[in-house]
Amino acid sequence: MLKRFRPKLQRKISQLSQIPSDFSYRVALLRYGKNLPKLAPKEQLIVDACKREGVYVTTLEDLGFTSTSQLLKAAKNQLNIMEKILPQAFSPAFPQIFTVTDLPEFFSWAHEETILKIVENYIGLPIIFQGVHLRRDFANEKPITTELWHQDLEDRRILKIIVYLSDVSEDNGPFEYIPKHRITPLLTWQINSKVKKAHALGITDEQLEEIVPRIAWKSCLGSAGTVIFTDTKGVYHHGKSRKIERSALFFVYTSAQPLRPEHCTQYHDQTFSRLKQIPSFS
């Protein structure tokens, strides 16, 4: 009889153990609120949209950073490397990912004052730039990895900035999400139950449609240079399965003391390739 109830008891204990941590987190938000940097109206618009919707879409041109030209030049160079070193045995079902966190062009753009102010006001606590991934996502009409609907786990609030490096239509697998205001506690429970039952990284379109109608899903289409601010913990999201390759940058920010730091190491360790210089190809 005891064995029968042990899993439920363990889950209850785990939930109760989170109460002091969550309380401390709420107190920290209140205390740090007075230290948040002042925002310009345009910056406040981005923060408000992320709080309400979970997503804000703009462009590199609208952001107007002087570091953008160097960012795009460095990204093009790295994409050329990725294309040349792609191993023949590589499966196009999986993305090709470079960690480019330590390259100055990416690091400088990530630390633009406007971005740091937006991130800090959204997260509400001292922040840290975890790193940036450069990704090539190949044609793949069957969801395997991030094509499945999911939430990220790094922190209670996460702000990711996605920069499209190629034009993205429905065929390229745009970033797609459920607006934050549609995510009720019941919906969260239903989706998480399906994920646990499937023992998968997330759920398929068909599984999600049983809970949330497709009309409520939103796709972020755009030309190269489109920029997406999104809380990937606050919204269920995925990259749609695609017929055409897509390339993009993913900048990641969390609080300085993230809830699950073990999920942050991928942005600065050896999980993915970290070429610092352009090799010579003969």
Phi, psi and omega in degrees: 000318181297319180299325182297322184263355184300315179301318179296321180295318179296320178296320181295317178298318179298318179295318180294326181293340180280343186299309178300320180297315179295322179296314179298323179297315180296319178297318180297322177298316181296316183291323185277346184307323182288346182264357183293139181293150179289144182248145169287158181307319181293323178290320179297325178301319180294315180298314181298319180295320179293325178289322184276312188259328186095353185210143170221131183248130178217201179222160175300322180298316180294324178294322171070032180281139177292338182279355186294320182298320178291324177300311183294322178296316180293320179296319178298317179298316181293323178296324177297320177296314182301319181293323184282329184261003180304117182294148182297330183276000184294136178271121180292355176291338182249147180288154171264125187233132170247136168271117184242024184303321187270004176276130190301325182295322179283320180297318182295315179297320181296337183254020172303137185303320180300316181296314182298322178294317179298312182299314183296320179292326178287312183287326174084008181218169171306141188243168173219141172276113183283323180152186183217137175250138170256123188236141165246116177256123188266167177306127185196099185274359178245121183295131181231311183245253183284003170285344176280146180288132185199172167241147177280164192240357191301321187205175177292322172230134179231142169238117175252141176245115182258127179244114176289129177256357174223159176297137184235111173253188178300329182286339182271358181077065181293161170296128182230145186208166171257123181307143185304322183291348177269352186267093179274164175304323179294316179298318178301315180297317181296315181293314181297326177296320179293321179297314180296319181295325181279347184052045185234176178286342181182198181237160183278170176304316183296321178292320179293323183297337176292341183250315183236121181296149182301332181298339180272350180280145180235131178256142179258092178271156178171162178280171175304134184101355173293139182236131181241118170268127182208144172267101185281358168267326185280341180233146168283135188206170172193169167264121184302147172303146193227157175259341184230143180301148177226142174236144184199160173256144179232103176269137188234129179230140175223181170293162182296337177235079185295155182297320182231079183298337180295338178273356182264345187295336183298341184273355181213006178255203184262019179302320179237166182301144181225067177287130181260336181228157180281119180285163178267127178249125180257000000 
